Tab-separated table of N, CA and C in Angstrom:
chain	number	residue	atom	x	y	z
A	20	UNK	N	15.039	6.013	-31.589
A	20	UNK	CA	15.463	4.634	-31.694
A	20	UNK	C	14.390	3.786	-32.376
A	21	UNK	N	13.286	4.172	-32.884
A	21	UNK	CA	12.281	3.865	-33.222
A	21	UNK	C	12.285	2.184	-32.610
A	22	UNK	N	11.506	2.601	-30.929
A	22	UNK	CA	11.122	0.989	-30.628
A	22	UNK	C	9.469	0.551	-30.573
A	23	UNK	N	9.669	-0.488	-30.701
A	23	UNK	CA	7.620	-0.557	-31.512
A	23	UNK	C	7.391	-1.060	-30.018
A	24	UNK	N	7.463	-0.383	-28.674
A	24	UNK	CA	6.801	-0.608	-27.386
A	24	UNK	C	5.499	-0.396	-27.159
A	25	UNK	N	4.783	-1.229	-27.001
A	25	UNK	CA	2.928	-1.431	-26.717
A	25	UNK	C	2.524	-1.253	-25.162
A	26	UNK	N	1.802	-0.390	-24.556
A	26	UNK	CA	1.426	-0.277	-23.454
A	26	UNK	C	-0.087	-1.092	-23.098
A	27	UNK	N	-0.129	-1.881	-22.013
A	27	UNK	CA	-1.579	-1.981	-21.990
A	27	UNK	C	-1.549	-2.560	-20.039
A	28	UNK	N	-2.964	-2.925	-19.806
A	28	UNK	CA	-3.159	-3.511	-18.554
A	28	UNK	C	-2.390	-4.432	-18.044
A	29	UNK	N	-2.015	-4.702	-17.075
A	29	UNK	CA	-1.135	-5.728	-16.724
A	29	UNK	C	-2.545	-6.277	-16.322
A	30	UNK	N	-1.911	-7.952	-15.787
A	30	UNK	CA	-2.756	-8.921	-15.473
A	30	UNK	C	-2.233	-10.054	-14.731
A	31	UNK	N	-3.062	-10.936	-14.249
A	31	UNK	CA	-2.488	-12.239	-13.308
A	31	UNK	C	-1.155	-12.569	-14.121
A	32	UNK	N	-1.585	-12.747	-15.208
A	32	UNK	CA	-0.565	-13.765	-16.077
A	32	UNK	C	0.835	-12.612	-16.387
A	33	UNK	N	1.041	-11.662	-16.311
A	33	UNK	CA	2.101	-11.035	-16.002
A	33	UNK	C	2.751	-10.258	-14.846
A	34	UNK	N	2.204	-11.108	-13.894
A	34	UNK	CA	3.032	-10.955	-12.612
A	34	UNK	C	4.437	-11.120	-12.405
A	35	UNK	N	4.385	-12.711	-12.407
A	35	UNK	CA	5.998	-13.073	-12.469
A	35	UNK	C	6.869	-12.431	-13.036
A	36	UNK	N	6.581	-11.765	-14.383
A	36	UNK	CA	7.657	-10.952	-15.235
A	36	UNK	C	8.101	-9.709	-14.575
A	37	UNK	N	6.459	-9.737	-14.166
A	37	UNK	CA	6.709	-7.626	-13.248
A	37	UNK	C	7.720	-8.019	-11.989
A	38	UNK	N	7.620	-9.243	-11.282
A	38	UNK	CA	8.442	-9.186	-10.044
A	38	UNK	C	9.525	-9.439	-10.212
A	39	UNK	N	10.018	-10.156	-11.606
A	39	UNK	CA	11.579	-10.377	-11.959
A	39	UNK	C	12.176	-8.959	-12.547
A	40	UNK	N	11.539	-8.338	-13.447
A	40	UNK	CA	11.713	-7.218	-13.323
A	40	UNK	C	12.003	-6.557	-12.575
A	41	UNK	N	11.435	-6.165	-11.705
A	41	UNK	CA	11.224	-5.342	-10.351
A	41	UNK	C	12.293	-5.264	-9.878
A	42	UNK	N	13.111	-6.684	-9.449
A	42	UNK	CA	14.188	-7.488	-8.940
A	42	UNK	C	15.235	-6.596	-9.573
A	43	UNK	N	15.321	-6.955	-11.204
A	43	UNK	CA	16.471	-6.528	-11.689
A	43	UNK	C	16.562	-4.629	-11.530
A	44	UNK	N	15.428	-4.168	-11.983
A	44	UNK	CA	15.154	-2.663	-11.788
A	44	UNK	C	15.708	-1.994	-10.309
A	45	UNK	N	15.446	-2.846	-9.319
A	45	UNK	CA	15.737	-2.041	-8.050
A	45	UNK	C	17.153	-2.545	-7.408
A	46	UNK	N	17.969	-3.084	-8.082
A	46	UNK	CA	19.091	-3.607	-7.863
A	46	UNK	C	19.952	-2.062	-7.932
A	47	UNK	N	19.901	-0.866	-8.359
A	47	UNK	CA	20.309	0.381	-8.863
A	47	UNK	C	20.295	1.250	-7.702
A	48	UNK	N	18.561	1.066	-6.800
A	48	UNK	CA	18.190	1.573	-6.403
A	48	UNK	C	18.746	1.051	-4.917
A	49	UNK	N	19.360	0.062	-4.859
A	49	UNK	CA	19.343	-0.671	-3.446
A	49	UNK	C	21.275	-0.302	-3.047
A	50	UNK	N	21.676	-0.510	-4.098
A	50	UNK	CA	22.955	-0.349	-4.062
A	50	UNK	C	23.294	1.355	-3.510
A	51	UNK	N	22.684	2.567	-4.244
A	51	UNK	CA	22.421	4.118	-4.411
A	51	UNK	C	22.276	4.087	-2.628
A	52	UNK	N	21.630	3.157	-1.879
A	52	UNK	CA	21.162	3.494	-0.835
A	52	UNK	C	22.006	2.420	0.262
A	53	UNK	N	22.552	1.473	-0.367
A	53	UNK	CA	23.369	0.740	0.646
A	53	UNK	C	22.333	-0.254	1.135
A	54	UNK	N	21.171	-0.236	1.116
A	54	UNK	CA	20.175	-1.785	1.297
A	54	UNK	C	19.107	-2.072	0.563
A	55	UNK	N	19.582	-3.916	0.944
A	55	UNK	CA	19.011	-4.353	-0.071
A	55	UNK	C	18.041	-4.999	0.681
A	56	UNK	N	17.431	-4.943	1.603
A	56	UNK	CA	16.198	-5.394	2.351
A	56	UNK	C	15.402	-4.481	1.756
A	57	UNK	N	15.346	-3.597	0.847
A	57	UNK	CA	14.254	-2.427	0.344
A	57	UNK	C	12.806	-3.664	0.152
A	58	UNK	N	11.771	-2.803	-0.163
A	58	UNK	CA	10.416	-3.788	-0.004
A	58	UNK	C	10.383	-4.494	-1.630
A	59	UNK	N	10.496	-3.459	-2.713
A	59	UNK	CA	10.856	-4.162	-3.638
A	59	UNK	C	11.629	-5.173	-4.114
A	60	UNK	N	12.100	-5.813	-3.154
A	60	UNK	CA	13.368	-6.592	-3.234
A	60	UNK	C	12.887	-7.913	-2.594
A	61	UNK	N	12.081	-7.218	-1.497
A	61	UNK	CA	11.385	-8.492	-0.741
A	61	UNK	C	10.195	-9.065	-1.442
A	62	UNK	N	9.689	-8.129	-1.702
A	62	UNK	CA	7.914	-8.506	-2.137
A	62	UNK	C	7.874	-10.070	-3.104
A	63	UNK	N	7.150	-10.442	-2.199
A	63	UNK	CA	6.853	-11.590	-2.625
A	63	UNK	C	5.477	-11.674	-3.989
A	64	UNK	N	5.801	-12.880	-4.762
A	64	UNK	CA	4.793	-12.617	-5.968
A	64	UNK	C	3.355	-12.782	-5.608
A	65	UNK	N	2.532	-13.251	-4.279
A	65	UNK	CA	1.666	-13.447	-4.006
A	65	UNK	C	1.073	-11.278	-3.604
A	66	UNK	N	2.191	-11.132	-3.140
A	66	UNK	CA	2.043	-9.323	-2.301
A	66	UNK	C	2.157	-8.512	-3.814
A	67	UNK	N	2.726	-9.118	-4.488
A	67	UNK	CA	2.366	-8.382	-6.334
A	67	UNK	C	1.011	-8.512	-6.802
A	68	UNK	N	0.656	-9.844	-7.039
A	68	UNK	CA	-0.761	-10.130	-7.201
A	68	UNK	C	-1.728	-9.181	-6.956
A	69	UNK	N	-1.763	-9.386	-5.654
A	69	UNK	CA	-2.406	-8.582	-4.699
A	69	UNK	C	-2.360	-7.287	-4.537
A	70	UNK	N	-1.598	-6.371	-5.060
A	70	UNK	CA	-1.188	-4.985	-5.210
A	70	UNK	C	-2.289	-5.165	-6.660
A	71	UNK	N	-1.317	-5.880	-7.716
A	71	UNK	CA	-2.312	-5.591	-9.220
A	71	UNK	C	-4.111	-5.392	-8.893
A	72	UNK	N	-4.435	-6.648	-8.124
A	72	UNK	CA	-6.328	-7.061	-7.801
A	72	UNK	C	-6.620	-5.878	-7.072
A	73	UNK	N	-5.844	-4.997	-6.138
A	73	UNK	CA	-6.448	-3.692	-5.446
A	73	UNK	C	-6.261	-2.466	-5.972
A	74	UNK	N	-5.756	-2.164	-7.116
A	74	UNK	CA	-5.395	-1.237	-8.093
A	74	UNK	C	-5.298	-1.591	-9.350
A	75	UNK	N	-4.306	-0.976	-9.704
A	75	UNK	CA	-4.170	-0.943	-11.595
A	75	UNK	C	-3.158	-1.004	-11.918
A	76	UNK	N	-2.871	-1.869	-12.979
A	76	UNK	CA	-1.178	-1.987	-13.274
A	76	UNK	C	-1.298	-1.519	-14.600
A	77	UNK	N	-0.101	-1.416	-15.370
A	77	UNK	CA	0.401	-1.120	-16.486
A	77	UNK	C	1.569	-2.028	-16.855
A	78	UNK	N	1.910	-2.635	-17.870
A	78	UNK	CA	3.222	-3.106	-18.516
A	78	UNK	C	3.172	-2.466	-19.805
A	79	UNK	N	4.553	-2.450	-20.531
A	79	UNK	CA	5.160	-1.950	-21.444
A	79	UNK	C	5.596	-3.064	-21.713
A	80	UNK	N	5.388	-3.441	-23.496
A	80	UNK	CA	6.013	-4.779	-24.171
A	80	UNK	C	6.965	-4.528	-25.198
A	81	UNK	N	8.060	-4.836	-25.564
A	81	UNK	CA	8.737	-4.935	-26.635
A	81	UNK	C	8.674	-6.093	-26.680
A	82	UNK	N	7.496	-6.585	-28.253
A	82	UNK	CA	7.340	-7.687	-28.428
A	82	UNK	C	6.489	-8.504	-27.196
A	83	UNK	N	6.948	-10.023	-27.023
A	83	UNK	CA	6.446	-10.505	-25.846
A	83	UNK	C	7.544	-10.485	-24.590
A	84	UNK	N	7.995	-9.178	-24.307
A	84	UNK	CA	9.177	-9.443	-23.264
A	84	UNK	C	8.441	-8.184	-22.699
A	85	UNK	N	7.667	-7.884	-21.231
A	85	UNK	CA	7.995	-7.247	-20.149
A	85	UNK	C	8.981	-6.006	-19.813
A	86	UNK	N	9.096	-5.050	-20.651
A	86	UNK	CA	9.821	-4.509	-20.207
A	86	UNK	C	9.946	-2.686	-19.292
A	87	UNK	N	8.989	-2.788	-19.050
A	87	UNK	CA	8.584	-1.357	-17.888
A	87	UNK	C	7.201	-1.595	-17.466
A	88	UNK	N	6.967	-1.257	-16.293
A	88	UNK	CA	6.028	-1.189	-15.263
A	88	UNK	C	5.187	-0.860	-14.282
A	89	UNK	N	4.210	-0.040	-14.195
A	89	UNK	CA	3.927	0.852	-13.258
A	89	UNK	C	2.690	0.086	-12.822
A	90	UNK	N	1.890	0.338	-11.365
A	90	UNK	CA	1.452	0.129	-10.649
A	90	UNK	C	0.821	1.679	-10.058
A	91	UNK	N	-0.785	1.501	-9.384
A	91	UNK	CA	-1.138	2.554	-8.677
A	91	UNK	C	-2.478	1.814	-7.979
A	92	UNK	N	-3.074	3.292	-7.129
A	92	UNK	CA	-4.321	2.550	-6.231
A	92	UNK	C	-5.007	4.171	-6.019
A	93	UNK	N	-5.889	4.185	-5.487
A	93	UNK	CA	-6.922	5.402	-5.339
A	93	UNK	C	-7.614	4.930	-4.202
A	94	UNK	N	-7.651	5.506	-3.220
A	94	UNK	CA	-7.924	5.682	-1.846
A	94	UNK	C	-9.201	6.799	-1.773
A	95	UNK	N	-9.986	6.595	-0.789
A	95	UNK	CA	-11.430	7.327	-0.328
A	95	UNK	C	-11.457	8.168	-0.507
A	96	UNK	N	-10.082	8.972	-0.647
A	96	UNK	CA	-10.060	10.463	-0.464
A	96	UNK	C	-9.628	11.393	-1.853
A	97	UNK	N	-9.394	10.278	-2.930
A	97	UNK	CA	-9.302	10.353	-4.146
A	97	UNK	C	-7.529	10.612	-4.632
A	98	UNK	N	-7.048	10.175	-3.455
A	98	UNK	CA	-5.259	10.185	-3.803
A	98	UNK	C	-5.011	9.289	-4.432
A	99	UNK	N	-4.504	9.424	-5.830
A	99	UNK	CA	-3.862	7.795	-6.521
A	99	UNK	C	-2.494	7.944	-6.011
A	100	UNK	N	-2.080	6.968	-6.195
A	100	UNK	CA	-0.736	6.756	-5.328
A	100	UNK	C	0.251	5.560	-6.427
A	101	UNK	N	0.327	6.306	-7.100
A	101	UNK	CA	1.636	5.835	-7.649
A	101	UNK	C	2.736	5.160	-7.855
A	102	UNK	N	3.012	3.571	-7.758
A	102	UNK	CA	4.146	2.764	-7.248
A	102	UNK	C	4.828	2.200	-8.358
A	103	UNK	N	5.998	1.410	-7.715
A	103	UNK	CA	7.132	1.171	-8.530
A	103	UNK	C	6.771	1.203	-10.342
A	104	UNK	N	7.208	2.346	-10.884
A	104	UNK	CA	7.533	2.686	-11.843
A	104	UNK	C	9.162	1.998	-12.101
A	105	UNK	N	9.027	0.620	-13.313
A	105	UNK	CA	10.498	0.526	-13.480
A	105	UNK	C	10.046	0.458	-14.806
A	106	UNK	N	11.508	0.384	-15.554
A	106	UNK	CA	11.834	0.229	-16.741
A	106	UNK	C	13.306	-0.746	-16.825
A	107	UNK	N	13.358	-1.511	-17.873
A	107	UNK	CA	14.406	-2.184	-17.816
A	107	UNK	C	15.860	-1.080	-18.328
A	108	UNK	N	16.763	-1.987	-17.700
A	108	UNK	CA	18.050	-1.099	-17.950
A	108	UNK	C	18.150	-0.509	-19.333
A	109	UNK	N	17.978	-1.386	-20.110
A	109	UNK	CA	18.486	-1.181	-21.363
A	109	UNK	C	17.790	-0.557	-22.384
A	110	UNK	N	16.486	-0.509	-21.467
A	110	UNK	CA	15.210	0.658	-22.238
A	110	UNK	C	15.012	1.876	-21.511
A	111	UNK	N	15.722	2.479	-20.845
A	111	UNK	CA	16.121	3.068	-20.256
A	111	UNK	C	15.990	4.743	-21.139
A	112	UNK	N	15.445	5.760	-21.018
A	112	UNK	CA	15.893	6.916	-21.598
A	112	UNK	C	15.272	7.012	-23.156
A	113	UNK	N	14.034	5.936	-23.062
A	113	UNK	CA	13.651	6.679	-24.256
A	113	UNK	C	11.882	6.727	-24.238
A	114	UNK	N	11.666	7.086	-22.912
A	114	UNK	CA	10.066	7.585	-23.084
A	114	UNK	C	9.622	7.368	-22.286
A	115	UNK	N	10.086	5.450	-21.977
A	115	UNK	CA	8.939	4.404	-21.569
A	115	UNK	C	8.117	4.758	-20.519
A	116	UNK	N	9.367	5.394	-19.229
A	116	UNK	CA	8.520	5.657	-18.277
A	116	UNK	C	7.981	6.732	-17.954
A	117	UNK	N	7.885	7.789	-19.177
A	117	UNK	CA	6.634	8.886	-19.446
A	117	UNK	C	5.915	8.604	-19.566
A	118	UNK	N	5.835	7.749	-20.983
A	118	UNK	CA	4.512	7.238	-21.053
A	118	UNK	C	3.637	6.521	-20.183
A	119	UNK	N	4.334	5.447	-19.359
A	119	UNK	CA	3.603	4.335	-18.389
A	119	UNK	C	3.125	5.285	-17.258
A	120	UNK	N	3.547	6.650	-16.736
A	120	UNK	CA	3.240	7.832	-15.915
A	120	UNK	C	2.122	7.966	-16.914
A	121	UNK	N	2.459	8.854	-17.915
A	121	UNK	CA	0.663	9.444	-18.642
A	121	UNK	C	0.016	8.099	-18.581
A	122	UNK	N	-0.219	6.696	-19.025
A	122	UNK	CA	-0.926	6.096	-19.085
A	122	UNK	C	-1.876	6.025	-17.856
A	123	UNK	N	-1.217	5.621	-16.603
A	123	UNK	CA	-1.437	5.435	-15.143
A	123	UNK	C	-2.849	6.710	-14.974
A	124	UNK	N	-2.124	7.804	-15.470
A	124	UNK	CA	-2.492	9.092	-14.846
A	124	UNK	C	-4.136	9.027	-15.668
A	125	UNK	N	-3.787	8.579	-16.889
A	125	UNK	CA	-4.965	8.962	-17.611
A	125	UNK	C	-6.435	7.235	-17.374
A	126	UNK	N	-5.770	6.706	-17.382
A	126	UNK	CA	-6.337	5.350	-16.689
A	126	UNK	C	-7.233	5.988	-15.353
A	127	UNK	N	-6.468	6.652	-13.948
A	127	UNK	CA	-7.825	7.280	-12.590
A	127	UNK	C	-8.275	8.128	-13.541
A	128	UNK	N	-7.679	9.244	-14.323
A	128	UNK	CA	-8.922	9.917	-15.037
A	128	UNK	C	-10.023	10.274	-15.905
A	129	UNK	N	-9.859	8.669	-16.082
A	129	UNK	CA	-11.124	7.811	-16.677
A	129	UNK	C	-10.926	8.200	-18.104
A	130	UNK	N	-10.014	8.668	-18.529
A	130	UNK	CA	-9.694	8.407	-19.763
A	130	UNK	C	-9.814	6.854	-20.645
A	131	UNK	N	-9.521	6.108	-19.893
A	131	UNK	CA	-8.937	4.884	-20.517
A	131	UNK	C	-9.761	4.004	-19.486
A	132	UNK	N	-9.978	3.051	-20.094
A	132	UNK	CA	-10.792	2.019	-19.403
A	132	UNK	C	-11.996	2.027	-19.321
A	133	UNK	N	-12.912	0.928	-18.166
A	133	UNK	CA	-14.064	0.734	-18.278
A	133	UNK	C	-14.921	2.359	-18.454
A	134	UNK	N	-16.352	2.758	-18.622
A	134	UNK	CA	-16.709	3.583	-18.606
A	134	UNK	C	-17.699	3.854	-17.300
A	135	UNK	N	-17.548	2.984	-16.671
A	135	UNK	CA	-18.302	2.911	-15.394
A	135	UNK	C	-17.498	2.643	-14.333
A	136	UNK	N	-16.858	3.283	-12.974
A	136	UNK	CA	-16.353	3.566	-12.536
A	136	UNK	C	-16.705	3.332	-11.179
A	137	UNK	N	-16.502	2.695	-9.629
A	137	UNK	CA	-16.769	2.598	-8.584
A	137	UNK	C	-15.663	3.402	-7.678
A	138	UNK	N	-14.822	3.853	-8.224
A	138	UNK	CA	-14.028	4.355	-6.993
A	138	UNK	C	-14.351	6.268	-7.145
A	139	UNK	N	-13.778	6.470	-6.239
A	139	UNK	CA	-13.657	7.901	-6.230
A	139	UNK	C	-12.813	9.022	-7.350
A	140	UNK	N	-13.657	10.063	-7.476
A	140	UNK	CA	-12.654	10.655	-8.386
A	140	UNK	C	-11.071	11.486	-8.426
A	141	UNK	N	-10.369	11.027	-9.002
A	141	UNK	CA	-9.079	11.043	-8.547
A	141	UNK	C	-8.839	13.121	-7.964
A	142	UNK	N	-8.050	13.098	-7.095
A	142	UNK	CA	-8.222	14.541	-6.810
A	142	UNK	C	-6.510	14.911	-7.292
A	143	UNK	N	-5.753	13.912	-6.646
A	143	UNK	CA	-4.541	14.498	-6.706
A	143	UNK	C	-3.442	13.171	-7.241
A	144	UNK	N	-1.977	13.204	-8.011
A	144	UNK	CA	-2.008	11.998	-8.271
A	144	UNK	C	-0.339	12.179	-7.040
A	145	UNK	N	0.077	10.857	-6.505
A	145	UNK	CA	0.945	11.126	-5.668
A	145	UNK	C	1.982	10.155	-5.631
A	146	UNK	N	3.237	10.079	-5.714
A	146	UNK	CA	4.342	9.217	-5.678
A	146	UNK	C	5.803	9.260	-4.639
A	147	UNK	N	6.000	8.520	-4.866
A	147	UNK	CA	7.522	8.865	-3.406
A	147	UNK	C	8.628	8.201	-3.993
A	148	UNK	N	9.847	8.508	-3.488
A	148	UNK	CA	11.173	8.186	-4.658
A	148	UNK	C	12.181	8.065	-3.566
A	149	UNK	N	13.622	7.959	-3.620
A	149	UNK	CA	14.438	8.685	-2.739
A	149	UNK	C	14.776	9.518	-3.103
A	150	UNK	N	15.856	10.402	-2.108
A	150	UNK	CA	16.066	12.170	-2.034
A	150	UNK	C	17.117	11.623	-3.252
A	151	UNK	N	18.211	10.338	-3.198
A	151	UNK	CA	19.282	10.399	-3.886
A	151	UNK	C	18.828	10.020	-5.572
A	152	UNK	N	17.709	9.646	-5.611
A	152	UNK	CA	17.088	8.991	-6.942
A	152	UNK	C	17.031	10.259	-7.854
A	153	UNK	N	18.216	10.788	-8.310
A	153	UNK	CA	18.074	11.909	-9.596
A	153	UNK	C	17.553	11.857	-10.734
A	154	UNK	N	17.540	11.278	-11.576
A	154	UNK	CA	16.317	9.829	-12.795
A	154	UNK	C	15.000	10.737	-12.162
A	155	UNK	N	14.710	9.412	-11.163
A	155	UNK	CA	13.881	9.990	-10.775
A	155	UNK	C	13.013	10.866	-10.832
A	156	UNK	N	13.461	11.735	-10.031
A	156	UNK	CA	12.998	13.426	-9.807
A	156	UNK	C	12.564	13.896	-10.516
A	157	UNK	N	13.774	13.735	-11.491
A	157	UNK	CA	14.138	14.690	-12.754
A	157	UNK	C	12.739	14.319	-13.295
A	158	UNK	N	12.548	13.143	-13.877
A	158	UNK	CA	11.353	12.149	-14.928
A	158	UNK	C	9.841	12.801	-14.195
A	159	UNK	N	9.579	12.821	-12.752
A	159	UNK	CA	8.583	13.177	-11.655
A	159	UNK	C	8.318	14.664	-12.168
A	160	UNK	N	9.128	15.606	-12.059
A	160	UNK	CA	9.413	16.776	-12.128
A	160	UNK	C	8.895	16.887	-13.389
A	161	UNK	N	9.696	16.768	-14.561
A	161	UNK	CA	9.179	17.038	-15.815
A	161	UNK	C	7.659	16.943	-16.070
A	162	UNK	N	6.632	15.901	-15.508
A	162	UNK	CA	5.936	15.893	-15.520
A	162	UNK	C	4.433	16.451	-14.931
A	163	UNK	N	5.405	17.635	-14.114
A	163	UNK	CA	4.370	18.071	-13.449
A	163	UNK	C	4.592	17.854	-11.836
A	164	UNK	N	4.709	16.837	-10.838
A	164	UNK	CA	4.601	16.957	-9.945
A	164	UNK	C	5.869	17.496	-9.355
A	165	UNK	N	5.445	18.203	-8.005
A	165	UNK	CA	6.204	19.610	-7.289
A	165	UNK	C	6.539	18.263	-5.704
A	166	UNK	N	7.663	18.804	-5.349
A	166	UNK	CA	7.312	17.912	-3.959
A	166	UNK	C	6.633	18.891	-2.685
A	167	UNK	N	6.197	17.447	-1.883
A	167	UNK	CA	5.444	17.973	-0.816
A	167	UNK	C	5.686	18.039	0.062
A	168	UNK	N	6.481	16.767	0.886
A	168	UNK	CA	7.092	16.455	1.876
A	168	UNK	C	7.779	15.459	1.826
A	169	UNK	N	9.340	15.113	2.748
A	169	UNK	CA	10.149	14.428	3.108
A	169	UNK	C	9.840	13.924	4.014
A	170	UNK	N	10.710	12.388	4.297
A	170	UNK	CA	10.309	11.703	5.579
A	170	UNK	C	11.877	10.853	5.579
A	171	UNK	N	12.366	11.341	6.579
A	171	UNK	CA	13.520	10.596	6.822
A	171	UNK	C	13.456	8.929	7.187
A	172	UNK	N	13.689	7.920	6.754
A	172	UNK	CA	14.040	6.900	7.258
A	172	UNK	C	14.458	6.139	8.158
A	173	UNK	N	15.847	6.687	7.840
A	173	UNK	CA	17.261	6.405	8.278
A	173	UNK	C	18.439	7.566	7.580
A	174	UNK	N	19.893	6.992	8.236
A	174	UNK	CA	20.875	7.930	7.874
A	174	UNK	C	21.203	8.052	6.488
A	175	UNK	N	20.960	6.875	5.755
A	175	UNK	CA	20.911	6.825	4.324
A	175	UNK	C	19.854	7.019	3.324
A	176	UNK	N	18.690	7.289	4.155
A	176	UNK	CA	17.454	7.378	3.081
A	176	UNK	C	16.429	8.431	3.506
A	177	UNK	N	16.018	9.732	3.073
A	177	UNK	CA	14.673	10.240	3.018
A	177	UNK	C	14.004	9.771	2.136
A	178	UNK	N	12.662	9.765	2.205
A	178	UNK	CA	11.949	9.500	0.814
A	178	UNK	C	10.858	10.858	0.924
A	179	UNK	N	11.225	11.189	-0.333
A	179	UNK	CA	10.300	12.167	-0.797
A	179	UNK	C	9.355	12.029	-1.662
A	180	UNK	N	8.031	13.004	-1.113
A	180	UNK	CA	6.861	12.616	-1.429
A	180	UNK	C	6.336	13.360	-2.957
A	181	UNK	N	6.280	13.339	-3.896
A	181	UNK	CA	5.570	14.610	-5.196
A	181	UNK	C	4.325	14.016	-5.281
A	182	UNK	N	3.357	15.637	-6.226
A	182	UNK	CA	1.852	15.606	-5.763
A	182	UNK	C	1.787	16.203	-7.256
A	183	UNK	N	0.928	15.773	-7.653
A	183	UNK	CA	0.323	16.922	-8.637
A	183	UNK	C	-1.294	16.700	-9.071
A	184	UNK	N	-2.112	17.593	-9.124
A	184	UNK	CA	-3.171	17.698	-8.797
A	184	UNK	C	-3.466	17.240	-9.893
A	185	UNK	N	-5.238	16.141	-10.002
A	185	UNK	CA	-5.038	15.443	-11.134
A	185	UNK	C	-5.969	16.397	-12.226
A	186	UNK	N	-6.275	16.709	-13.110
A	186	UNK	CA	-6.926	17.798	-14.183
A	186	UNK	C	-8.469	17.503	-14.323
């Protein structure tokens, strides 16, 4: 489709976009599962902020419009942890959220970014989805991570956990 999409750091000043986003992105995901109290749905833009300042974000631009998103964090024990990966509907199926995965991935492994580093070195990289999220999986899967463990919810939701060790 040749789309001229630019990846780089997210930042304060593209919060709001990531949480309207977010909004529209998990509207798919809320319906698939029958609720819409999901956390993405709730999260308030101050609890976005605040996710970006304790980790690392990513946006994807076509042009100046927002349109895919990933989020992660790295913990003591060197687990990055992986969060809402969206992409807008309509960009949907042509990369974006491979790439914003390799970016993320290569960002803890110090590929990308500062060259001086305070956190720990990433050991394993780790994400969670639902069981019914086929997209998903599928996108998780291709890339390498295997799952690890399930955790039931409720009657409508496990969420499953994938791991893949970081290189």
């Amino acid at each position: 489709m040749g789309l001229s999409v630019t990846i780089s750091a997210a930042d304060a000043a593209d919060a709001e976009h990531i949480l309207k986003l977010q909004y529209l992105c998990y509207q798919s995901e809320a319906a698939l599962y029958g609720d819409w109290s999901i956390e993405p749905l709730t999260q308030s833009l101050d609890g976005l902020r605040a996710e970006l300042a304790e980790g690392h974000g990513l946006v994807a631009r076509l042009g100046d419009e927002v349109v895919a998103s990933v989020r992660a964090s790295i913990d003591e024990d060197g687990t990055v942890r992986i969060a809402k990966l969206i992409v807008h509907p309509r960009m949907q199926r042509h990369g974006i959220g491979g790439r914003l995965l390799d970016g993320i991935e290569r960002h803890f492994a110090g590929l990308e970014g500062t060259a001086v580093r305070e956190t720990p070195s990433p050991k394993r990289f780790q994400l969670l989805t639902g069981h019914r999220s086929e997209g998903n999986l599928r996108l998780y899967r291709s890339k390498g991570y295997a799952q690890v463990a399930t955790r039931e919810l409720g009657p409508k939701l496990t969420l499953v956990t994938l791991e893949k060790a970081a290189a």
